[in-house]
Tab-separated table of C-alpha atoms and ligand atoms in Angstrom:
chain	number	residue	atom	x	y	z
A	1305	MET	CA	-4.899	45.782	-2.314
A	1306	SER	CA	-4.097	44.587	-5.831
A	1307	ALA	CA	-7.088	42.931	-7.497
A	1308	THR	CA	-4.841	40.091	-8.686
A	1309	LEU	CA	-3.499	39.455	-5.183
A	1310	GLU	CA	-7.053	39.515	-3.841
A	1311	LEU	CA	-8.299	36.966	-6.395
A	1312	ALA	CA	-5.204	34.764	-5.933
A	1313	LYS	CA	-5.939	34.666	-2.185
A	1314	GLN	CA	-9.566	33.715	-2.799
A	1315	LEU	CA	-8.447	30.843	-5.020
A	1316	ILE	CA	-5.771	29.618	-2.576
A	1317	ALA	CA	-8.351	29.579	0.221
A	1318	ARG	CA	-10.286	26.904	-1.707
A	1319	ARG	CA	-8.911	23.459	-0.909
A	1320	SER	CA	-8.811	22.206	-4.491
A	1321	LEU	CA	-6.839	18.970	-4.263
A	1322	THR	CA	-6.954	17.088	-7.599
A	1323	PRO	CA	-9.548	16.477	-8.946
A	1324	ASP	CA	-11.709	18.527	-6.561
A	1325	ASP	CA	-12.066	22.074	-7.850
A	1326	ALA	CA	-13.620	23.237	-4.559
A	1327	GLY	CA	-15.494	26.142	-6.158
A	1328	CYS	CA	-12.522	27.861	-7.802
A	1329	GLN	CA	-14.023	27.593	-11.265
A	1330	GLU	CA	-17.416	29.024	-10.283
A	1331	LEU	CA	-15.624	32.044	-8.834
A	1332	LEU	CA	-13.825	32.565	-12.149
A	1333	ILE	CA	-16.916	31.884	-14.249
A	1334	GLU	CA	-18.904	34.536	-12.389
A	1335	ARG	CA	-16.239	37.136	-13.204
A	1336	LEU	CA	-15.841	36.039	-16.817
A	1337	GLU	CA	-19.577	36.108	-17.507
A	1338	LYS	CA	-19.641	39.727	-16.322
A	1339	LEU	CA	-17.050	40.468	-19.016
A	1340	GLY	CA	-19.225	38.966	-21.749
A	1341	PHE	CA	-17.652	35.485	-21.937
A	1342	LYS	CA	-19.847	32.567	-22.926
A	1343	VAL	CA	-18.930	29.754	-20.555
A	1344	GLU	CA	-19.373	26.024	-21.125
A	1345	ARG	CA	-18.920	23.801	-18.107
A	1346	MET	CA	-17.404	20.528	-19.278
A	1347	ARG	CA	-17.453	17.908	-16.568
A	1348	PHE	CA	-15.815	14.605	-17.518
A	1349	GLY	CA	-15.796	11.779	-14.959
A	1350	ASN	CA	-15.264	13.513	-11.618
A	1351	VAL	CA	-13.338	16.415	-13.122
A	1352	ASP	CA	-14.639	19.960	-13.537
A	1353	ASN	CA	-13.380	21.850	-16.553
A	1354	PHE	CA	-14.641	24.886	-18.384
A	1355	TRP	CA	-14.201	26.543	-21.736
A	1356	ALA	CA	-14.958	30.268	-21.915
A	1357	ARG	CA	-14.905	32.304	-25.076
A	1358	ARG	CA	-15.640	35.851	-26.119
A	1359	GLY	CA	-15.758	36.788	-29.791
A	1360	ASN	CA	-16.116	34.623	-32.878
A	1361	VAL	CA	-13.501	35.989	-35.238
A	1362	GLY	CA	-9.792	35.221	-35.413
A	1363	PRO	CA	-7.245	35.247	-34.056
A	1364	LEU	CA	-8.279	33.280	-30.978
A	1365	VAL	CA	-5.900	33.750	-28.027
A	1366	VAL	CA	-6.406	31.285	-25.184
A	1367	PHE	CA	-5.167	31.143	-21.616
A	1368	ALA	CA	-4.916	27.601	-20.251
A	1369	GLY	CA	-4.542	26.638	-16.641
A	1370	HIS	CA	-5.519	24.368	-13.783
A	1371	THR	CA	-7.323	25.088	-10.538
A	1372	ASP	CA	-6.240	21.838	-8.859
A	1373	VAL	CA	-3.237	21.640	-6.569
A	1374	VAL	CA	-0.986	18.828	-5.326
A	1375	PRO	CA	-1.289	17.513	-1.747
A	1376	THR	CA	0.241	19.674	0.977
A	1377	GLY	CA	2.445	17.140	2.723
A	1378	PRO	CA	2.418	17.399	6.549
A	1379	GLU	CA	0.363	20.547	7.219
A	1380	SER	CA	2.044	20.948	10.609
A	1381	GLN	CA	5.324	21.573	8.793
A	1382	TRP	CA	3.915	24.620	6.969
A	1383	VAL	CA	4.725	27.922	8.660
A	1384	SER	CA	1.160	29.049	7.952
A	1385	PRO	CA	-1.710	26.695	6.986
A	1386	PRO	CA	-1.542	25.839	3.254
A	1387	PHE	CA	-5.121	26.902	2.507
A	1388	GLU	CA	-4.951	30.134	4.503
A	1389	PRO	CA	-3.242	32.550	2.106
A	1390	THR	CA	-0.752	34.509	4.195
A	1391	ILE	CA	1.639	37.335	3.365
A	1392	ARG	CA	4.957	37.204	5.186
A	1393	ASP	CA	8.147	39.079	4.351
A	1394	GLY	CA	6.876	40.114	0.929
A	1395	MET	CA	5.786	36.609	-0.065
A	1396	LEU	CA	2.288	35.207	-0.534
A	1397	TYR	CA	2.205	31.697	0.944
A	1398	GLY	CA	-0.280	28.921	0.237
A	1399	ARG	CA	-0.678	25.718	-1.761
A	1400	GLY	CA	-1.152	26.720	-5.399
A	1401	ALA	CA	0.357	30.201	-4.964
A	1402	ALA	CA	2.926	29.458	-7.686
A	1403	ASP	CA	1.361	26.400	-9.352
A	1404	MET	CA	-0.806	28.047	-10.598
A	1405	LYS	CA	-3.554	30.066	-8.958
A	1406	THR	CA	-1.738	33.405	-9.130
A	1407	SER	CA	-1.358	33.023	-12.910
A	1408	ILE	CA	-5.080	32.364	-13.311
A	1409	ALA	CA	-5.925	35.371	-11.152
A	1410	ALA	CA	-3.504	37.520	-13.160
A	1411	PHE	CA	-5.087	36.548	-16.459
A	1412	VAL	CA	-8.658	37.162	-15.268
A	1413	VAL	CA	-7.768	40.566	-13.807
A	1414	ALA	CA	-5.881	41.455	-17.013
A	1415	LEU	CA	-9.148	40.826	-18.880
A	1416	GLU	CA	-11.053	42.978	-16.403
A	1417	GLU	CA	-8.660	45.854	-17.074
A	1418	LEU	CA	-8.735	45.548	-20.864
A	1419	PRO	CA	-11.552	46.964	-22.999
A	1420	THR	CA	-14.256	44.348	-23.667
A	1421	LYS	CA	-14.182	45.192	-27.367
A	1422	LEU	CA	-10.838	43.950	-28.667
A	1423	PRO	CA	-10.248	42.668	-32.195
A	1424	GLY	CA	-10.196	38.847	-32.408
A	1425	SER	CA	-11.352	36.450	-29.717
A	1426	ILE	CA	-10.211	35.384	-26.258
A	1427	GLY	CA	-10.721	32.004	-24.622
A	1428	LEU	CA	-9.927	30.271	-21.327
A	1429	LEU	CA	-9.456	26.531	-20.923
A	1430	ILE	CA	-9.446	25.664	-17.231
A	1431	THR	CA	-9.212	22.166	-15.744
A	1432	SER	CA	-9.035	20.631	-12.273
A	1433	ASP	CA	-7.087	17.578	-13.420
A	1434	GLU	CA	-3.611	18.681	-14.413
A	1435	GLU	CA	-1.719	17.440	-11.372
A	1436	GLY	CA	-3.386	14.024	-11.403
A	1437	VAL	CA	-3.783	11.430	-14.124
A	1438	ALA	CA	-4.891	14.154	-16.575
A	1439	VAL	CA	-7.288	11.905	-18.482
A	1440	ASP	CA	-10.534	13.835	-17.892
A	1441	GLY	CA	-9.078	17.314	-18.063
A	1442	THR	CA	-7.492	19.381	-20.821
A	1443	VAL	CA	-7.203	16.408	-23.163
A	1444	LYS	CA	-10.999	15.919	-23.160
A	1445	VAL	CA	-11.765	19.615	-23.613
A	1446	VAL	CA	-9.321	19.715	-26.530
A	1447	GLU	CA	-11.044	16.686	-28.074
A	1448	ALA	CA	-14.432	18.421	-27.754
A	1449	LEU	CA	-13.097	21.598	-29.388
A	1450	GLN	CA	-11.388	19.611	-32.122
A	1451	ALA	CA	-14.579	17.635	-32.840
A	1452	ARG	CA	-16.429	20.825	-33.657
A	1453	GLY	CA	-13.538	22.403	-35.535
A	1454	GLU	CA	-12.793	25.076	-32.940
A	1455	LEU	CA	-9.065	25.748	-33.357
A	1456	ILE	CA	-6.802	27.998	-31.302
A	1457	ASP	CA	-4.285	30.413	-32.821
A	1458	TYR	CA	-2.227	31.216	-29.736
A	1459	CYS	CA	-2.221	29.602	-26.308
A	1460	ILE	CA	-0.561	30.893	-23.149
A	1461	VAL	CA	-0.238	28.293	-20.388
A	1462	GLY	CA	0.230	29.881	-16.964
A	1463	GLU	CA	2.585	27.255	-15.516
A	1464	PRO	CA	5.387	28.466	-13.218
A	1465	THR	CA	8.263	28.531	-15.715
A	1466	SER	CA	10.569	31.127	-14.165
A	1467	ASN	CA	13.824	29.848	-12.806
A	1468	LEU	CA	15.883	32.333	-10.749
A	1469	LYS	CA	13.984	35.582	-11.473
A	1470	VAL	CA	10.455	35.968	-12.744
A	1471	GLY	CA	10.612	36.369	-16.515
A	1472	ASP	CA	13.954	34.642	-17.058
A	1473	MET	CA	12.412	31.585	-18.746
A	1474	ILE	CA	9.443	30.719	-20.930
A	1475	LYS	CA	8.715	27.225	-22.200
A	1476	ASN	CA	8.172	26.717	-25.920
A	1477	GLY	CA	7.883	22.965	-25.753
A	1478	ARG	CA	8.281	19.954	-23.542
A	1479	ARG	CA	10.049	16.668	-23.940
A	1480	GLY	CA	8.074	13.483	-24.480
A	1481	SER	CA	7.915	10.749	-21.861
A	1482	LEU	CA	7.995	7.087	-22.902
A	1483	SER	CA	8.114	4.284	-20.324
A	1484	GLY	CA	8.974	0.622	-20.725
A	1485	THR	CA	8.247	-2.365	-18.485
A	1486	LEU	CA	10.758	-5.048	-19.368
A	1487	LYS	CA	10.675	-8.622	-18.116
A	1488	VAL	CA	13.827	-10.618	-18.870
A	1489	LYS	CA	13.244	-14.353	-18.716
A	1490	GLY	CA	15.673	-17.030	-17.567
A	1491	ILE	CA	15.435	-20.395	-15.903
A	1492	GLN	CA	15.259	-20.608	-12.122
A	1493	GLY	CA	17.366	-23.151	-10.276
A	1494	HIS	CA	19.935	-24.030	-7.619
A	1495	ILE	CA	22.893	-21.675	-7.688
A	1496	ALA	CA	25.253	-24.651	-7.262
A	1497	TYR	CA	24.135	-26.162	-10.586
A	1498	PRO	CA	24.767	-23.341	-13.084
A	1499	HIS	CA	24.485	-25.653	-16.079
A	1500	LEU	CA	20.808	-26.216	-15.173
A	1501	VAL	CA	19.847	-22.535	-14.903
A	1502	LYS	CA	19.756	-19.438	-17.081
A	1503	ASN	CA	20.429	-16.330	-15.045
A	1504	PRO	CA	18.208	-13.474	-16.319
A	1505	ILE	CA	20.247	-10.871	-14.435
A	1506	HIS	CA	23.395	-11.973	-16.223
A	1507	MET	CA	21.498	-12.029	-19.513
A	1508	ALA	CA	20.188	-8.507	-18.964
A	1509	ALA	CA	23.425	-6.914	-17.718
A	1510	PRO	CA	25.280	-6.441	-21.043
A	1511	ALA	CA	22.116	-5.144	-22.718
A	1512	ILE	CA	21.570	-2.688	-19.855
A	1513	ALA	CA	25.165	-1.522	-20.137
A	1514	GLU	CA	24.699	-0.863	-23.839
A	1515	LEU	CA	21.344	0.880	-23.350
A	1516	ALA	CA	22.882	3.097	-20.673
A	1517	LYS	CA	25.707	4.274	-22.913
A	1518	THR	CA	23.649	4.685	-26.093
A	1519	VAL	CA	23.425	8.187	-27.546
A	1520	TRP	CA	19.803	8.313	-28.688
A	1521	ASP	CA	20.082	11.653	-30.442
A	1522	HIS	CA	21.922	14.931	-30.052
A	1523	GLY	CA	18.829	17.009	-29.366
A	1524	ASN	CA	18.282	20.029	-31.587
A	1525	GLU	CA	18.075	23.813	-31.442
A	1526	TYR	CA	15.279	23.598	-28.866
A	1527	PHE	CA	15.796	20.295	-27.044
A	1528	PRO	CA	18.596	18.691	-25.027
A	1529	PRO	CA	19.537	15.135	-26.090
A	1530	THR	CA	17.093	12.354	-25.264
A	1531	SER	CA	17.848	10.621	-21.971
A	1532	TRP	CA	17.177	7.014	-20.982
A	1533	GLN	CA	17.059	6.038	-17.317
A	1534	ILE	CA	16.255	2.876	-15.385
A	1535	SER	CA	14.003	3.596	-12.418
A	1536	ASN	CA	13.613	0.076	-10.974
A	1537	ILE	CA	15.201	-3.359	-11.182
A	1538	ASN	CA	13.613	-6.225	-9.304
A	1539	GLY	CA	14.777	-9.804	-9.392
A	1540	GLY	CA	15.632	-12.580	-6.971
A	1541	THR	CA	13.842	-14.637	-4.383
A	1542	GLY	CA	15.676	-13.287	-1.351
A	1543	ALA	CA	17.560	-16.550	-0.977
A	1544	THR	CA	21.308	-16.674	-1.663
A	1545	ASN	CA	21.197	-20.115	-3.280
A	1546	VAL	CA	18.516	-19.548	-5.943
A	1547	VAL	CA	19.019	-18.117	-9.416
A	1548	PRO	CA	15.791	-16.238	-10.192
A	1549	GLY	CA	13.620	-17.123	-13.165
A	1550	GLU	CA	13.080	-13.545	-14.255
A	1551	VAL	CA	14.031	-9.936	-13.628
A	1552	ASP	CA	11.759	-6.903	-14.001
A	1553	ILE	CA	13.151	-3.595	-15.184
A	1554	LEU	CA	11.304	-0.277	-15.463
A	1555	PHE	CA	12.808	2.482	-17.573
A	1556	ASN	CA	11.818	5.845	-19.003
A	1557	PHE	CA	12.822	8.030	-21.906
A	1558	ARG	CA	12.556	11.821	-21.777
A	1559	PHE	CA	12.808	12.466	-25.467
A	1560	SER	CA	13.372	15.351	-27.794
A	1561	THR	CA	11.739	15.958	-31.153
A	1562	ALA	CA	14.996	14.697	-32.695
A	1563	SER	CA	13.695	11.167	-31.961
A	1564	THR	CA	10.250	9.639	-32.315
A	1565	GLU	CA	8.413	7.145	-30.178
A	1566	GLN	CA	8.963	4.537	-32.893
A	1567	SER	CA	12.668	5.229	-33.449
A	1568	LEU	CA	13.340	4.782	-29.718
A	1569	LYS	CA	11.336	1.571	-29.499
A	1570	ASP	CA	13.130	0.135	-32.526
A	1571	LYS	CA	16.564	0.884	-31.060
A	1572	VAL	CA	15.707	-0.713	-27.695
A	1573	HIS	CA	14.417	-3.876	-29.367
A	1574	ALA	CA	17.521	-4.039	-31.573
A	1575	ILE	CA	19.850	-3.845	-28.559
A	1576	LEU	CA	17.930	-6.495	-26.615
A	1577	ASP	CA	17.903	-8.793	-29.635
A	1578	LYS	CA	21.601	-8.268	-30.290
A	1579	HIS	CA	22.333	-9.556	-26.778
A	1580	HIS	CA	20.001	-12.550	-27.286
A	1581	VAL	CA	17.865	-11.547	-24.337
A	1582	GLU	CA	14.572	-13.390	-23.966
A	1583	TYR	CA	12.021	-10.811	-22.857
A	1584	GLU	CA	8.587	-9.264	-22.799
A	1585	LEU	CA	8.385	-5.493	-23.149
A	1586	HIS	CA	5.345	-3.258	-22.646
A	1587	TRP	CA	5.464	0.375	-23.665
A	1588	GLU	CA	3.521	3.357	-22.433
A	1589	LEU	CA	3.687	6.797	-23.989
A	1590	SER	CA	2.819	9.114	-21.116
A	1591	GLY	CA	3.440	12.341	-23.001
A	1592	LYS	CA	4.101	13.296	-26.584
A	1593	PRO	CA	6.698	16.016	-27.048
A	1594	TYR	CA	5.557	19.355	-28.387
A	1595	LEU	CA	7.434	22.285	-29.817
A	1596	THR	CA	6.521	25.846	-30.713
A	1597	PRO	CA	9.256	27.370	-32.865
A	1598	LYS	CA	9.968	31.078	-32.422
A	1599	GLY	CA	7.046	33.109	-33.753
A	1600	ASN	CA	4.443	35.818	-33.020
A	1601	LEU	CA	3.494	34.412	-29.644
A	1602	SER	CA	6.995	33.882	-28.239
A	1603	GLU	CA	7.909	37.360	-29.498
A	1604	ALA	CA	4.806	38.994	-27.973
A	1605	ILE	CA	5.321	37.342	-24.570
A	1606	SER	CA	9.060	38.060	-24.553
A	1607	ALA	CA	8.455	41.740	-25.321
A	1608	ALA	CA	5.706	41.913	-22.660
A	1609	ILE	CA	8.008	40.329	-20.039
A	1610	GLN	CA	10.725	42.797	-20.956
A	1611	GLN	CA	8.280	45.683	-20.402
A	1612	ALA	CA	6.754	44.347	-17.181
A	1613	TYR	CA	9.786	42.813	-15.456
A	1614	GLY	CA	12.749	44.323	-17.308
A	1615	VAL	CA	14.040	40.793	-17.969
A	1616	THR	CA	14.744	39.052	-21.277
A	1617	PRO	CA	13.422	35.489	-21.172
A	1618	GLU	CA	15.234	32.447	-22.461
A	1619	LEU	CA	13.212	29.867	-24.422
A	1620	SER	CA	13.411	26.424	-22.859
A	1621	THR	CA	11.888	22.957	-23.191
A	1622	SER	CA	13.158	21.655	-19.830
A	1623	GLY	CA	11.092	20.209	-16.994
A	1624	GLY	CA	8.321	17.618	-16.825
A	1625	THR	CA	5.314	17.280	-19.073
A	1626	SER	CA	2.482	19.851	-19.077
A	1627	ASP	CA	-0.984	20.206	-20.574
A	1628	GLY	CA	0.673	22.135	-23.413
A	1629	ARG	CA	1.198	18.720	-25.059
A	1630	PHE	CA	-2.579	18.296	-25.501
A	1631	ILE	CA	-3.302	21.852	-26.621
A	1632	ALA	CA	-0.566	21.640	-29.267
A	1633	ASP	CA	-2.903	19.279	-31.176
A	1634	ILE	CA	-5.250	22.176	-32.010
A	1635	CYS	CA	-2.909	25.144	-31.668
A	1636	PRO	CA	0.300	25.835	-33.617
A	1637	GLN	CA	1.744	28.206	-31.004
A	1638	VAL	CA	1.714	27.235	-27.326
A	1639	ILE	CA	3.946	29.082	-24.865
A	1640	GLU	CA	4.097	28.616	-21.100
A	1641	PHE	CA	4.881	31.475	-18.778
A	1642	GLY	CA	4.302	32.040	-15.094
A	1643	PRO	CA	5.944	32.604	-11.675
A	1644	LEU	CA	9.088	31.128	-10.124
A	1645	ASN	CA	9.060	27.373	-9.860
A	1646	ALA	CA	11.424	27.151	-6.858
A	1647	THR	CA	8.723	26.212	-4.319
A	1648	ILE	CA	6.198	24.313	-6.436
A	1649	HIS	CA	4.905	21.050	-4.953
A	1650	LYS	CA	6.956	21.822	-1.788
A	1651	LEU	CA	6.078	22.812	1.763
A	1652	ASN	CA	5.564	26.597	2.118
A	1653	GLU	CA	4.855	27.215	-1.585
A	1654	CYS	CA	4.938	30.949	-2.305
A	1655	VAL	CA	5.184	33.789	-4.829
A	1656	GLY	CA	6.689	37.234	-4.376
A	1657	VAL	CA	3.943	39.812	-3.814
A	1658	ALA	CA	5.881	42.344	-5.915
A	1659	ASP	CA	5.899	39.885	-8.830
A	1660	ILE	CA	2.118	39.514	-8.947
A	1661	ASP	CA	1.006	42.727	-10.666
A	1662	PRO	CA	3.744	42.555	-13.320
A	1663	LEU	CA	2.445	39.060	-14.173
A	1664	LYS	CA	-1.006	40.527	-14.817
A	1665	GLU	CA	0.691	43.299	-16.826
A	1666	THR	CA	2.589	40.712	-18.894
A	1667	TYR	CA	-0.582	38.824	-19.854
A	1668	LYS	CA	-2.342	42.104	-20.594
A	1669	LEU	CA	0.466	43.427	-22.807
A	1670	THR	CA	0.666	40.084	-24.612
A	1671	LEU	CA	-3.042	40.216	-25.434
A	1672	GLN	CA	-2.702	43.802	-26.623
A	1673	LYS	CA	0.195	42.854	-28.887
A	1674	LEU	CA	-1.617	39.869	-30.404
A	1675	LEU	CA	-5.062	41.496	-30.739
A	1676	LYS	CA	-4.609	44.800	-32.456
B	1425	LIG	ZN1	0.922	23.384	-12.690
């Protein structure tokens, strides 16, 4: 059996629901130490992370990934149990098969197949808190590396980025995510005495209409235009004869690098003020955007994918946030590439068995292209 498939199965068999790593990292550490990696276990809060490095000259190429997985949903609705890796009709099933235990296995086996003496250095940054709140995971390891001046030249994140065929898409950035909690204030009262009330829903409506039709930016070469969406509106007492005193609105921006956190905030405040809305607004930046323009790393991975899968990847910044946003603080080139994302976070998550060895080959070829 393929060594990558074997290791992927061993990882899937460990029930590593965020933030519990369930022994995945020790399994990897044992194999990496045999290859001459110096491993630092970095536990923050209740999260296991590790940083492994071999070599102390540049360039430093790092693989980043997470051993944690999302909850299974009703296990009885899985065709085979989520933590019993099972091959059926050419697919390997199990929670984490695509997101992202197979990628981790592929990278480790690629290292096992490469000579231990390569020019430059190789690192691995592995966390068990990517799927959760992500406060004690990659961000903390990056802070520790940054504090001692350890910078990364190239980082490959093994997230499942492929869309219809493995290799058709790599991610060279992600949009930012900015949320707002808006409370519009009015004056509560009897609906039959409108001169004694101030209806916050009526006050908010024209501002909402304008926010909804605002073009925030046009995106750029790498990003689609910024989008603004309301996720919740709550107001009213439940009674039909009471005008409520306030209305609560939650909204979120997914923003491109054509806008900034500040430019978006300023525009929202300007629109609310223009409509004379009385309000309180709290902001939360849940992810900064990051962008890796075309360069050595995107070229090396694209050429490796072409060789291993016979597919030419498209660069994309679509999808949710990823740990790439943290790594970008200490690394100028971060690219994400991994299996198909069609089944991630779903029941019966799977990867194609035939796609597993080419993934290992892709990581291996990429390392060979960058470290020569
Ligand atoms: Zn993931």
